[in-house]
Short mmCIF file of C-alpha atoms in Angstrom, two decimals:
data_model
loop_
_atom_site.label_atom_id
_atom_site.label_comp_id
_atom_site.label_asym_id
_atom_site.label_seq_id
_atom_site.Cartn_x
_atom_site.Cartn_y
_atom_site.Cartn_z
CA UNK A 127 0.00 0.00 0.00
CA UNK A 128 2.81 2.40 0.94
CA UNK A 129 4.61 1.52 -2.30
CA UNK A 130 1.50 2.30 -4.36
CA UNK A 131 1.04 5.62 -2.56
CA UNK A 132 4.68 6.56 -3.18
CA UNK A 133 4.36 5.72 -6.87
CA UNK A 134 1.15 7.76 -7.12
CA UNK A 135 2.72 10.80 -5.45
CA UNK A 136 5.75 10.51 -7.74
CA UNK A 137 3.52 10.40 -10.82
CA UNK A 138 1.52 13.41 -9.60
CA UNK A 139 4.72 15.36 -8.92
CA UNK A 140 6.09 14.52 -12.36
CA UNK A 141 2.82 15.58 -13.99
CA UNK A 142 2.87 18.84 -12.07
CA UNK A 143 6.43 19.58 -13.16
CA UNK A 144 5.63 18.61 -16.74
CA UNK A 145 2.72 21.06 -16.77
CA UNK A 146 4.68 23.76 -14.94
CA UNK A 147 6.56 26.73 -16.34
CA UNK A 148 10.27 27.06 -16.79
CA UNK A 149 11.12 30.43 -15.29
CA UNK A 150 14.27 32.53 -15.29
CA UNK A 151 14.47 34.80 -12.24
CA UNK A 152 16.90 37.73 -12.47
CA UNK A 153 17.80 39.67 -9.31
CA UNK A 154 21.15 41.31 -10.09
CA UNK A 155 21.12 43.91 -7.29
CA UNK A 156 23.31 42.89 -4.36
CA UNK A 157 21.17 44.55 -1.68
CA UNK A 158 19.67 42.01 0.72
CA UNK A 159 16.39 43.91 1.03
CA UNK A 160 16.03 43.89 -2.77
CA UNK A 161 16.43 40.12 -2.81
CA UNK A 162 14.03 39.06 -0.04
CA UNK A 163 10.86 39.79 -2.03
CA UNK A 164 12.16 37.92 -5.08
CA UNK A 165 13.40 35.04 -2.95
CA UNK A 166 9.98 34.39 -1.45
CA UNK A 167 8.31 34.55 -4.86
CA UNK A 168 10.77 32.30 -6.69
CA UNK A 169 10.94 29.69 -3.94
CA UNK A 170 7.13 29.62 -3.79
CA UNK A 171 6.97 29.04 -7.55
CA UNK A 172 9.44 26.17 -7.23
CA UNK A 173 7.42 24.67 -4.38
CA UNK A 174 4.35 24.65 -6.66
CA UNK A 175 6.05 22.61 -9.33
CA UNK A 176 7.55 25.23 -11.61
CA UNK A 177 11.15 24.88 -12.72
CA UNK A 178 13.03 27.99 -11.59
CA UNK A 179 16.53 29.17 -12.50
CA UNK A 180 17.70 32.14 -10.44
CA UNK A 181 20.40 34.77 -10.95
CA UNK A 182 21.23 36.00 -7.45
CA UNK A 183 23.96 37.22 -5.11
CA UNK A 184 22.44 35.23 -2.24
CA UNK A 185 22.59 31.46 -2.88
CA UNK A 186 20.63 29.12 -0.62
CA UNK A 187 22.47 27.22 2.09
CA UNK A 188 20.71 24.01 1.09
CA UNK A 189 19.59 22.90 -2.39
CA UNK A 190 15.87 23.09 -3.13
CA UNK A 191 13.75 20.97 -5.51
CA UNK A 192 13.01 22.64 -8.89
CA UNK A 193 15.31 25.51 -7.92
CA UNK A 194 18.67 26.11 -9.62
CA UNK A 195 20.97 29.03 -8.88
CA UNK A 196 23.33 31.02 -11.05
CA UNK A 197 25.30 32.60 -8.21
CA UNK A 198 26.88 36.03 -8.61
CA UNK A 199 28.10 36.08 -5.02
CA UNK A 200 31.33 38.05 -4.73
CA UNK A 201 31.07 39.79 -8.10
CA UNK A 202 30.06 43.10 -6.48
CA UNK A 203 31.20 44.73 -3.27
CA UNK A 204 29.30 43.42 -0.26
CA UNK A 205 26.76 45.86 1.15
CA UNK A 206 25.34 43.79 4.03
CA UNK A 207 26.66 45.37 7.26
CA UNK A 208 28.99 47.45 5.13
CA UNK A 209 27.47 50.95 5.18
CA UNK A 210 29.01 53.46 7.55
CA UNK A 211 28.18 57.07 8.34
CA UNK A 212 30.52 58.49 5.70
CA UNK A 213 28.97 56.35 2.94
CA UNK A 214 25.54 57.41 4.16
CA UNK A 215 26.51 61.05 3.77
CA UNK A 216 27.62 60.44 0.18
CA UNK A 217 24.44 58.55 -0.72
CA UNK A 218 22.22 61.24 0.82
CA UNK A 219 23.86 63.99 -1.24
CA UNK A 220 24.44 62.11 -4.49
CA UNK A 221 22.87 63.02 -7.80
CA UNK A 222 20.68 60.76 -9.90
CA UNK A 223 23.62 60.36 -12.26
CA UNK A 224 25.82 58.92 -9.52
CA UNK A 225 23.07 56.62 -8.22
CA UNK A 226 22.39 55.26 -11.71
CA UNK A 227 26.10 54.70 -12.25
CA UNK A 228 26.70 52.94 -8.93
CA UNK A 229 23.49 50.91 -8.71
CA UNK A 230 22.64 50.62 -12.40
CA UNK A 231 25.54 50.69 -14.83
CA UNK A 232 27.89 48.71 -12.57
CA UNK A 233 25.19 46.08 -12.22
CA UNK A 234 24.67 46.04 -16.01
CA UNK A 235 28.37 45.26 -16.43
CA UNK A 236 27.60 41.85 -14.89
CA UNK A 237 26.06 40.89 -18.25
CA UNK A 238 29.61 40.29 -19.37
CA UNK A 239 30.23 37.75 -16.60
CA UNK A 240 31.05 34.27 -17.83
CA UNK A 241 27.97 32.68 -16.22
CA UNK A 242 25.58 35.22 -17.76
CA UNK A 243 27.32 35.08 -21.12
CA UNK A 244 26.83 31.33 -21.15
CA UNK A 245 23.15 31.79 -20.34
CA UNK A 246 22.71 34.45 -23.05
CA UNK A 247 24.56 32.54 -25.76
CA UNK A 248 23.37 29.05 -24.82
CA UNK A 249 19.92 29.31 -23.25
CA UNK A 250 18.38 25.98 -22.24
CA UNK A 251 16.22 24.16 -24.75
CA UNK A 252 15.18 21.17 -22.68
CA UNK A 253 12.65 22.80 -22.21
CA UNK A 254 13.24 26.48 -23.06
CA UNK A 255 12.18 29.28 -20.76
CA UNK A 256 8.50 30.20 -20.73
CA UNK A 257 8.84 33.35 -18.68
CA UNK A 258 11.35 35.81 -17.21
CA UNK A 259 10.95 37.51 -13.82
CA UNK A 260 13.31 40.44 -13.24
CA UNK A 261 13.73 42.99 -10.49
CA UNK A 262 13.00 46.54 -11.60
CA UNK A 263 15.21 49.15 -10.03
CA UNK A 264 17.63 51.23 -12.08
CA UNK A 265 19.23 48.53 -14.22
CA UNK A 266 16.67 48.14 -17.06
CA UNK A 267 19.43 46.59 -19.21
CA UNK A 268 18.40 43.20 -17.81
CA UNK A 269 14.99 43.59 -19.48
CA UNK A 270 16.86 42.64 -22.64
CA UNK A 271 16.46 39.01 -21.58
CA UNK A 272 12.76 39.16 -22.50
CA UNK A 273 13.39 40.13 -26.13
CA UNK A 274 16.44 37.92 -26.40
CA UNK A 275 14.56 34.81 -25.24
CA UNK A 276 11.30 35.91 -26.95
CA UNK A 277 9.18 35.23 -23.86
CA UNK A 278 6.91 37.36 -21.62
CA UNK A 279 8.67 39.26 -18.85
CA UNK A 280 7.36 40.19 -15.39
CA UNK A 281 8.89 42.97 -13.29
CA UNK A 282 9.17 42.91 -9.51
CA UNK A 283 9.57 46.16 -7.58
CA UNK A 284 10.81 45.70 -4.00
CA UNK A 285 9.58 49.20 -3.07
CA UNK A 286 6.55 51.31 -3.93
CA UNK A 287 5.94 51.89 -7.64
CA UNK A 288 8.77 53.71 -9.45
CA UNK A 289 7.03 56.80 -10.77
CA UNK A 290 9.77 57.48 -13.36
CA UNK A 291 8.66 54.48 -15.45
CA UNK A 292 4.97 55.49 -15.43
CA UNK A 293 4.77 56.68 -19.03
CA UNK A 294 6.78 53.71 -20.33
CA UNK A 295 4.37 51.15 -18.83
CA UNK A 296 1.12 53.14 -19.10
CA UNK A 297 0.69 53.68 -15.35
CA UNK A 298 -1.49 56.72 -14.51
CA UNK A 299 0.75 58.51 -12.00
CA UNK A 300 -0.72 61.82 -10.81
CA UNK A 301 1.61 63.98 -8.67
CA UNK A 302 -1.30 66.00 -7.28
CA UNK A 303 -2.04 63.21 -4.78
CA UNK A 304 0.54 60.48 -5.48
CA UNK A 305 3.92 61.18 -3.84
CA UNK A 306 7.03 60.44 -5.88
CA UNK A 307 9.14 57.58 -4.54
CA UNK A 308 11.71 60.05 -3.20
CA UNK A 309 9.15 62.60 -2.01
CA UNK A 310 8.66 63.10 1.77
CA UNK A 311 4.94 63.86 1.49
CA UNK A 312 1.72 61.96 2.04
CA UNK A 313 -1.27 61.87 -0.30
CA UNK A 314 -2.96 64.99 1.09
CA UNK A 315 -0.60 67.77 0.08
CA UNK A 316 -0.72 71.54 0.38
CA UNK A 317 -0.21 73.69 -2.70
CA UNK A 318 3.49 74.06 -1.92
CA UNK A 319 3.89 70.31 -1.37
CA UNK A 320 2.11 69.55 -4.66
CA UNK A 321 4.42 72.02 -6.37
CA UNK A 322 7.52 70.36 -4.91
CA UNK A 323 6.18 66.85 -5.53
CA UNK A 324 5.46 67.69 -9.18
CA UNK A 325 8.96 69.10 -9.56
CA UNK A 326 10.54 65.99 -7.97
CA UNK A 327 8.41 63.64 -10.07
CA UNK A 328 9.30 65.24 -13.38
CA UNK A 329 12.96 66.05 -12.76
CA UNK A 330 13.72 62.55 -11.46
CA UNK A 331 11.84 61.00 -14.40
CA UNK A 332 13.80 63.05 -16.95
CA UNK A 333 17.13 62.30 -15.27
CA UNK A 334 16.41 58.59 -14.79
CA UNK A 335 15.39 58.23 -18.44
CA UNK A 336 18.44 60.13 -19.64
CA UNK A 337 21.07 58.36 -17.54
CA UNK A 338 19.66 54.82 -17.73
CA UNK A 339 19.48 55.17 -21.50
CA UNK A 340 23.29 54.92 -21.58
CA UNK A 341 22.76 51.29 -20.56
CA UNK A 342 21.65 50.55 -24.12
CA UNK A 343 25.37 50.06 -24.78
CA UNK A 344 25.23 46.91 -22.64
CA UNK A 345 21.98 45.79 -24.28
CA UNK A 346 23.46 46.23 -27.74
CA UNK A 347 26.77 44.61 -26.81
CA UNK A 348 25.45 41.54 -25.03
CA UNK A 349 21.99 41.00 -26.61
CA UNK A 350 22.55 42.60 -30.03
CA UNK A 351 19.40 44.67 -29.44
CA UNK A 352 19.64 48.32 -30.44
CA UNK A 353 16.78 50.24 -28.79
CA UNK A 354 16.59 53.04 -26.22
CA UNK A 355 16.70 51.36 -22.82
CA UNK A 356 13.50 52.98 -21.59
CA UNK A 357 11.57 51.27 -24.41
CA UNK A 358 12.37 47.88 -22.87
CA UNK A 359 9.90 48.69 -20.08
CA UNK A 360 7.16 48.40 -22.71
CA UNK A 361 7.91 44.68 -22.98
CA UNK A 362 6.68 44.09 -19.41
CA UNK A 363 3.63 41.83 -19.28
CA UNK A 364 2.94 42.66 -15.62
CA UNK A 365 4.58 44.36 -12.64
CA UNK A 366 4.41 43.03 -9.08
CA UNK A 367 4.81 45.94 -6.65
CA UNK A 368 5.68 45.64 -2.97
CA UNK A 369 3.00 48.07 -1.85
CA UNK A 370 -0.43 47.94 -0.20
CA UNK A 371 -3.15 50.56 0.10
CA UNK A 372 -3.18 50.32 3.90
CA UNK A 373 0.27 51.96 3.91
CA UNK A 374 0.73 53.67 0.54
CA UNK A 375 -2.84 54.88 0.02
CA UNK A 376 -5.45 54.38 -2.68
CA UNK A 377 -4.21 54.99 -6.22
CA UNK A 378 -5.54 54.48 -9.75
CA UNK A 379 -3.76 51.67 -11.53
CA UNK A 380 -4.01 49.19 -14.38
CA UNK A 381 -4.67 45.43 -14.17
CA UNK A 382 -1.04 44.77 -15.08
CA UNK A 383 0.32 46.52 -11.97
CA UNK A 384 -0.41 44.22 -9.04
CA UNK A 385 0.12 45.03 -5.36
CA UNK A 386 1.86 42.24 -3.44
CA UNK A 387 2.88 44.29 -0.39
CA UNK A 388 4.38 42.18 2.38
CA UNK A 389 5.13 39.22 0.13
CA UNK A 390 8.26 38.47 2.14
CA UNK A 391 6.46 38.42 5.49
CA UNK A 392 5.82 34.99 6.96
CA UNK A 393 4.67 33.76 10.35
CA UNK A 394 7.52 31.26 10.31
CA UNK A 395 10.99 32.40 11.28
CA UNK A 396 14.24 31.27 12.75
CA UNK A 397 13.87 30.74 16.52
CA UNK A 398 15.20 33.23 19.02
CA UNK A 399 18.59 32.45 20.50
CA UNK A 400 18.18 31.23 24.12
CA UNK A 401 19.71 34.40 25.60
CA UNK A 402 17.48 36.62 23.46
CA UNK A 403 14.35 34.65 24.36
CA UNK A 404 15.27 34.91 28.05
CA UNK A 405 15.83 38.66 27.68
CA UNK A 406 12.44 39.16 26.02
CA UNK A 407 10.60 36.84 28.42
CA UNK A 408 11.97 38.83 31.35
CA UNK A 409 11.12 42.21 29.78
CA UNK A 410 7.92 42.50 31.80
CA UNK A 411 7.68 46.25 31.20
CA UNK A 412 8.24 45.85 27.48
CA UNK A 413 11.10 45.87 25.01
CA UNK A 414 12.08 48.17 22.11
CA UNK A 415 13.67 46.64 18.99
CA UNK A 416 16.29 48.83 17.28
CA UNK A 417 17.79 48.18 13.84
CA UNK A 418 18.76 50.28 10.84
CA UNK A 419 18.56 47.40 8.39
CA UNK A 420 20.95 44.93 6.85
CA UNK A 421 23.32 47.59 5.50
CA UNK A 422 23.70 50.43 8.00
CA UNK A 423 26.09 50.03 10.95
CA UNK A 424 24.88 52.06 13.93
CA UNK A 425 28.31 51.77 15.56
CA UNK A 426 29.72 54.07 12.82
CA UNK A 427 27.39 56.94 13.73
CA UNK A 428 29.08 60.00 15.27
CA UNK A 429 29.95 59.65 18.96
CA UNK A 430 27.51 62.41 19.91
CA UNK A 431 24.63 60.56 18.23
CA UNK A 432 25.51 57.24 19.88
CA UNK A 433 25.62 58.96 23.28
CA UNK A 434 22.21 60.49 22.57
CA UNK A 435 20.86 56.98 21.98
CA UNK A 436 22.46 55.81 25.23
CA UNK A 437 20.91 58.62 27.29
CA UNK A 438 17.45 58.03 25.88
CA UNK A 439 17.64 54.23 26.20
CA UNK A 440 18.80 54.54 29.80
CA UNK A 441 15.81 56.77 30.62
CA UNK A 442 13.49 54.08 29.19
CA UNK A 443 14.38 51.63 31.97
CA UNK A 444 12.84 49.35 33.20
CA UNK A 445 11.83 49.00 29.52
CA UNK A 446 14.55 47.05 27.74
CA UNK A 447 16.17 47.43 24.31
CA UNK A 448 17.38 44.95 21.68
CA UNK A 449 19.77 46.65 19.24
CA UNK A 450 21.36 45.17 16.10
CA UNK A 451 25.07 46.02 16.08
CA UNK A 452 27.38 44.36 13.57
CA UNK A 453 30.57 45.03 15.56
CA UNK A 454 29.90 45.69 19.23
CA UNK A 455 33.55 46.47 19.91
CA UNK A 456 33.27 49.60 17.75
CA UNK A 457 30.49 51.11 19.86
CA UNK A 458 31.20 54.16 21.98
CA UNK A 459 31.74 53.05 25.61
CA UNK A 460 28.88 53.47 28.05
CA UNK A 461 26.15 51.16 26.68
CA UNK A 462 23.29 51.16 29.24
CA UNK A 463 22.57 47.97 31.18
CA UNK A 464 19.04 47.73 29.78
CA UNK A 465 20.39 47.29 26.21
CA UNK A 466 21.31 43.95 24.60
CA UNK A 467 23.20 43.96 21.30
CA UNK A 468 23.77 41.22 18.75
CA UNK A 469 24.98 41.19 15.15
CA UNK A 470 21.68 39.75 13.96
CA UNK A 471 18.19 39.05 15.30
CA UNK A 472 15.41 36.97 13.70
CA UNK A 473 13.22 40.02 13.20
CA UNK A 474 9.89 38.24 12.80
CA UNK A 475 10.44 36.25 15.98
CA UNK A 476 11.20 39.48 17.85
CA UNK A 477 8.05 41.16 16.50
CA UNK A 478 5.91 38.15 17.41
CA UNK A 479 7.00 38.21 21.05
CA UNK A 480 4.33 39.63 23.34
CA UNK A 481 6.78 41.94 25.15
CA UNK A 482 7.96 43.79 22.03
CA UNK A 483 6.29 47.21 22.30
CA UNK A 484 8.01 49.46 19.75
CA UNK A 485 10.36 49.47 16.76
CA UNK A 486 13.08 52.09 16.17
CA UNK A 487 13.77 51.93 12.43
CA UNK A 488 15.35 53.75 9.48
CA UNK A 489 12.15 53.15 7.51
CA UNK A 490 13.18 50.41 5.10
CA UNK A 491 9.97 49.17 3.47
CA UNK A 492 10.38 45.51 4.40
CA UNK A 493 10.89 46.27 8.08
CA UNK A 494 7.99 48.75 8.08
CA UNK A 495 5.72 46.11 6.52
CA UNK A 496 6.76 43.51 9.09
CA UNK A 497 6.03 45.95 11.92
CA UNK A 498 2.59 46.70 10.45
CA UNK A 499 1.87 43.00 9.91
CA UNK A 500 2.54 42.26 13.58
CA UNK A 501 0.98 45.48 14.90
CA UNK A 502 4.11 47.17 16.27
CA UNK A 503 4.20 51.03 16.38
CA UNK A 504 7.39 52.72 15.16
CA UNK A 505 9.84 55.53 15.83
CA UNK A 506 11.37 56.53 12.49
CA UNK A 507 14.77 58.03 11.64
CA UNK A 508 14.94 57.91 7.80
CA UNK A 509 18.35 57.89 6.13
CA UNK A 510 17.88 57.94 2.33
CA UNK A 511 15.84 56.69 -0.65
CA UNK A 512 12.18 55.89 -0.06
CA UNK A 513 12.59 55.77 3.73
CA UNK A 514 11.25 59.31 4.41
CA UNK A 515 8.12 58.52 2.39
CA UNK A 516 7.59 55.14 4.06
CA UNK A 517 7.79 56.70 7.51
CA UNK A 518 5.69 59.71 6.53
CA UNK A 519 2.97 57.34 5.29
CA UNK A 520 3.10 55.51 8.62
CA UNK A 521 3.12 58.78 10.59
CA UNK A 522 0.08 60.07 8.66
CA UNK A 523 -1.80 57.02 9.91
CA UNK A 524 -0.54 57.44 13.49
CA UNK A 525 1.43 54.22 13.25
CA UNK A 526 4.75 55.97 13.80
CA UNK A 527 6.48 59.12 14.96
CA UNK A 528 9.00 60.14 12.30
CA UNK A 529 11.86 62.48 13.16
CA UNK A 530 12.24 63.25 9.44
CA UNK A 531 16.02 63.03 9.32
CA UNK A 532 19.00 61.81 11.31
CA UNK A 533 19.95 65.48 11.68
CA UNK A 534 16.83 66.01 13.79
CA UNK A 535 17.79 63.44 16.43
CA UNK A 536 18.39 65.02 19.83
CA UNK A 537 17.79 63.76 23.35
CA UNK A 538 14.61 65.85 23.48
CA UNK A 539 13.14 64.77 20.11
CA UNK A 540 13.93 61.09 20.59
CA UNK A 541 12.57 61.09 24.15
CA UNK A 542 9.38 62.75 22.92
CA UNK A 543 9.00 60.12 20.19
CA UNK A 544 9.37 57.26 22.67
CA UNK A 545 6.91 58.90 25.07
CA UNK A 546 4.33 59.17 22.30
CA UNK A 547 4.75 55.58 21.15
CA UNK A 548 5.05 53.89 24.55
CA UNK A 549 2.63 56.00 26.61
CA UNK A 550 -0.04 56.90 24.07
CA UNK A 551 -2.31 53.92 23.35
CA UNK A 552 -3.47 55.58 20.11
CA UNK A 553 -0.37 54.39 18.24
CA UNK A 554 -0.62 50.79 19.46
CA UNK A 555 -4.36 50.67 18.72
CA UNK A 556 -3.79 52.10 15.22
CA UNK A 557 -0.98 49.61 14.63
CA UNK A 558 -3.32 46.73 15.48
CA UNK A 559 -5.99 48.11 13.14
CA UNK A 560 -3.42 48.60 10.37
CA UNK A 561 -2.32 44.99 10.88
CA UNK A 562 -5.92 43.85 10.41
CA UNK A 563 -6.27 45.86 7.19
CA UNK A 564 -2.89 44.71 5.90
CA UNK A 565 -3.92 41.07 6.31
CA UNK A 566 -7.52 41.45 5.05
CA UNK A 567 -7.16 40.30 1.43
CA UNK A 568 -8.94 37.84 -0.85
CA UNK A 569 -5.62 36.00 -1.22
CA UNK A 570 -2.32 36.20 0.60
CA UNK A 571 0.43 38.27 -1.02
CA UNK A 572 2.36 35.18 -2.08
CA UNK A 573 -0.74 33.48 -3.55
CA UNK A 574 -1.57 36.70 -5.42
CA UNK A 575 1.93 36.95 -6.87
CA UNK A 576 2.03 33.27 -7.90
CA UNK A 577 -1.41 33.49 -9.50
CA UNK A 578 -0.47 36.44 -11.72
CA UNK A 579 2.84 34.87 -12.70
CA UNK A 580 0.97 31.75 -13.80
CA UNK A 581 -1.66 33.95 -15.51
CA UNK A 582 1.00 35.64 -17.63
CA UNK A 583 2.51 32.23 -18.32
CA UNK A 584 -0.85 31.08 -19.69
CA UNK A 585 -1.97 34.23 -21.48
CA UNK A 586 1.07 36.31 -22.39
CA UNK A 587 0.84 40.09 -22.71
CA UNK A 588 -2.91 40.57 -22.28
CA UNK A 589 -2.47 42.83 -19.21
CA UNK A 590 -0.37 45.44 -20.99
CA UNK A 591 -1.85 48.95 -21.06
CA UNK A 592 -2.63 50.34 -24.53
CA UNK A 593 -0.98 53.55 -23.32
CA UNK A 594 2.44 52.01 -24.02
CA UNK A 595 1.82 52.51 -27.74
CA UNK A 596 1.41 56.27 -27.36
CA UNK A 597 4.17 58.86 -27.36
CA UNK A 598 4.32 61.23 -24.38
CA UNK A 599 2.52 64.00 -26.25
CA UNK A 600 -0.27 61.63 -27.29
CA UNK A 601 -0.51 60.14 -23.79
CA UNK A 602 -0.93 63.59 -22.23
CA UNK A 603 -3.28 64.72 -25.03
CA UNK A 604 -0.99 67.54 -26.16
CA UNK A 605 -2.09 66.93 -29.75
CA UNK A 606 -5.78 66.89 -28.80
CA UNK A 607 -5.60 70.04 -26.67
CA UNK A 608 -3.47 71.68 -29.36
CA UNK A 609 -6.07 70.81 -32.02
CA UNK A 610 -8.91 72.12 -29.84
CA UNK A 611 -7.09 75.39 -29.09
CA UNK A 612 -6.15 75.82 -32.76
CA UNK A 613 -9.76 75.12 -33.80
CA UNK A 614 -11.05 77.69 -31.31
CA UNK A 615 -8.50 80.21 -32.55
CA UNK A 616 -9.49 79.63 -36.20
CA UNK A 617 -13.17 79.81 -35.30
CA UNK A 618 -12.68 83.09 -33.43
CA UNK A 619 -10.71 84.47 -36.36
CA UNK A 620 -13.46 83.51 -38.80
CA UNK A 621 -16.19 84.97 -36.56
CA UNK A 622 -14.29 88.23 -36.18
CA UNK A 623 -13.73 88.49 -39.93
CA UNK A 624 -17.40 87.77 -40.63
CA UNK A 625 -18.53 90.37 -38.06
CA UNK A 626 -16.20 92.94 -39.58
CA UNK A 627 -17.56 92.16 -43.05
CA UNK A 628 -21.17 92.46 -41.87
CA UNK A 629 -20.36 95.69 -40.10
CA UNK A 630 -18.78 97.01 -43.23
CA UNK A 631 -21.70 95.77 -45.30
CA UNK A 632 -24.39 97.21 -43.04
CA UNK A 633 -22.80 100.43 -41.88
CA UNK A 634 -20.16 101.04 -44.49
CA UNK A 635 -22.60 102.50 -47.15
CA UNK A 636 -23.98 105.03 -44.65
CA UNK A 637 -20.50 106.14 -43.71
CA UNK A 638 -19.56 106.57 -47.34
CA UNK A 639 -22.81 108.48 -48.00
CA UNK A 640 -22.09 110.83 -45.10
CA UNK A 641 -18.56 111.40 -46.32
CA UNK A 642 -19.90 112.20 -49.85
CA UNK A 643 -22.48 114.62 -48.43
CA UNK A 644 -19.84 116.42 -46.38
CA UNK A 645 -17.61 116.68 -49.42
CA UNK A 646 -20.48 118.13 -51.49
CA UNK A 647 -21.30 120.74 -48.82
CA UNK A 648 -17.68 121.82 -48.66
CA UNK A 649 -17.58 122.25 -52.43
CA UNK A 650 -20.72 124.41 -52.37
CA UNK A 651 -19.24 126.65 -49.70
CA UNK A 652 -16.11 127.04 -51.69
#
C-alpha cells in the first residue's frame, strides 16, 4: 500500500512539473532587502512545481527541488553590514547620475560575466524558458532578456511603484495626490507640497530616463538589441509591486500593476537564541527593537549621536532594548545595562514576542511592513531613498512618529517620540488596526503573486496597457488640446472676420454716404 502511494505521489509530482513553467528569475542587485521579495516569490513558484533558475547574489544554504541558482556572489562589493556614516553622507547627497552609475551601470556590467554570457549565448532548450521575472530598479538593461529569449517578462519592484517608469508602462501617475518615490509627502498635500512633488516627479523621471538610456550600450553589446533602454519597459507583461493601500494609500492603476505588499512576510521564522528569548521573556515592562537594516552600521554613527541613543535608552528603563550592532567592539563606551546587542536578530520572531512594544527603524519598506503586519508602532529616523516617504505614510496614519532626518535626532526629540509611542495607546491601537487591514485580502500576497505569474505564463501580454503605444505627447493629449485650441483660434478668427464684413456691409454705405455729403457741402461753400 505504501509503495502504491509513493508511486502515485511521484507520478503526480512529475505531472505537475511537466505542466509547470520554466522560469528565469533575475535579481542582479546585491542589496539584501532587494532580494528578499524575489526570494519568497521564486521559492514559492518552485514549491508549486515550476522549474526555476535564479540569478542572485544570495545562494541558498541548502539545495531546493526545482530551484537552480546562477550565483553572482562576490562579483560586487558586499553591502550587508557594510554601510558606515561616511557612505551614508555620500548617498544622501548624491545626484541621480551617480546613483544610476553605482546601482545601475555597474550592475549592467555583470552581463559580461562568464555565467551570464553562457546563459545568453546558450539558453536551455530542454525545455526552453516560458517566462522571465526580473527585479526593476535602475538597471533596465536586464529587461533585454525578455526580447532575447522571446518570452513574456514580469517585473518585480521591492519598493513602492517607481514613478519614473509610469509613461513607459502606461501607469497613470498623478503627482497631485501620489507622492514620488523620493518625495517626503503623504497623499494629502498643500499647494506648496504639490508644487515640490510635481517638480521631484518630473525632474527625477527626466534624469532617470536620460542616464539609464546609456545602458543601451550593454543591451546592444550583449543582446545585439539596439533600442533606447526605456523602451524595454514596454515589454513588461505585468509588474508586481511591494505596496499595499493600507500603507501607501489608494491609487488608480491598471490590471497589469499588481500590489503584493508584504510578500516576504511569513509567520515562520528562525527561533530566538536562548539568551534573546530569556531577555524578552523577562522584559515584563516591554522591550524596544532597534535596527537600521541589513546595510547600516549604527556603531559608525558620530559619537555624539551614539551617546544620545544611550541617554534616551537609559531613561526608558525598566523597559529594555534589543539593538542590532554588527561590531559591538566599535560602539562608543557606556552602553546602558538595559540594552542587549547582537549582530543579527530573527526580526519576525522578535516582533511576534508579546513583550515587544516598539520598533526604532530607518524606515526600510520591508521592516515597516513587518512591523505593520505584527501590529508594532514605530519611531522613524529615515536615512535615504524611499525611507522618508515610508515613515511619513506611517506617521500620517498614526502608526509611527517620524523624526524626518537623522539630523533632527536630539535627546529631546527622541525622548518625545518614545513617550508618544510607549505611553499613548493611540499608536498601538492604530498599529493593530493597520495589521488587520494589511492582512484582510482575498488571497495572501504570495498566492496573489504566484497566481499572476501563472496567468502571464498562460496568457502572455494581455495585461499590458494600450498607453504604451502612445508617445508622451499623445498620452498627455498635447495633440488633442493643441487641435482644440487651434480650432477655437481659427473659429474666433473667422467669426471676427465675418462680423467685420457684416459691419462694413451694413454700416459702411452710410459712412460713405455721409462722407460724400460732407464733401459736397464743402464744395458748395467754396
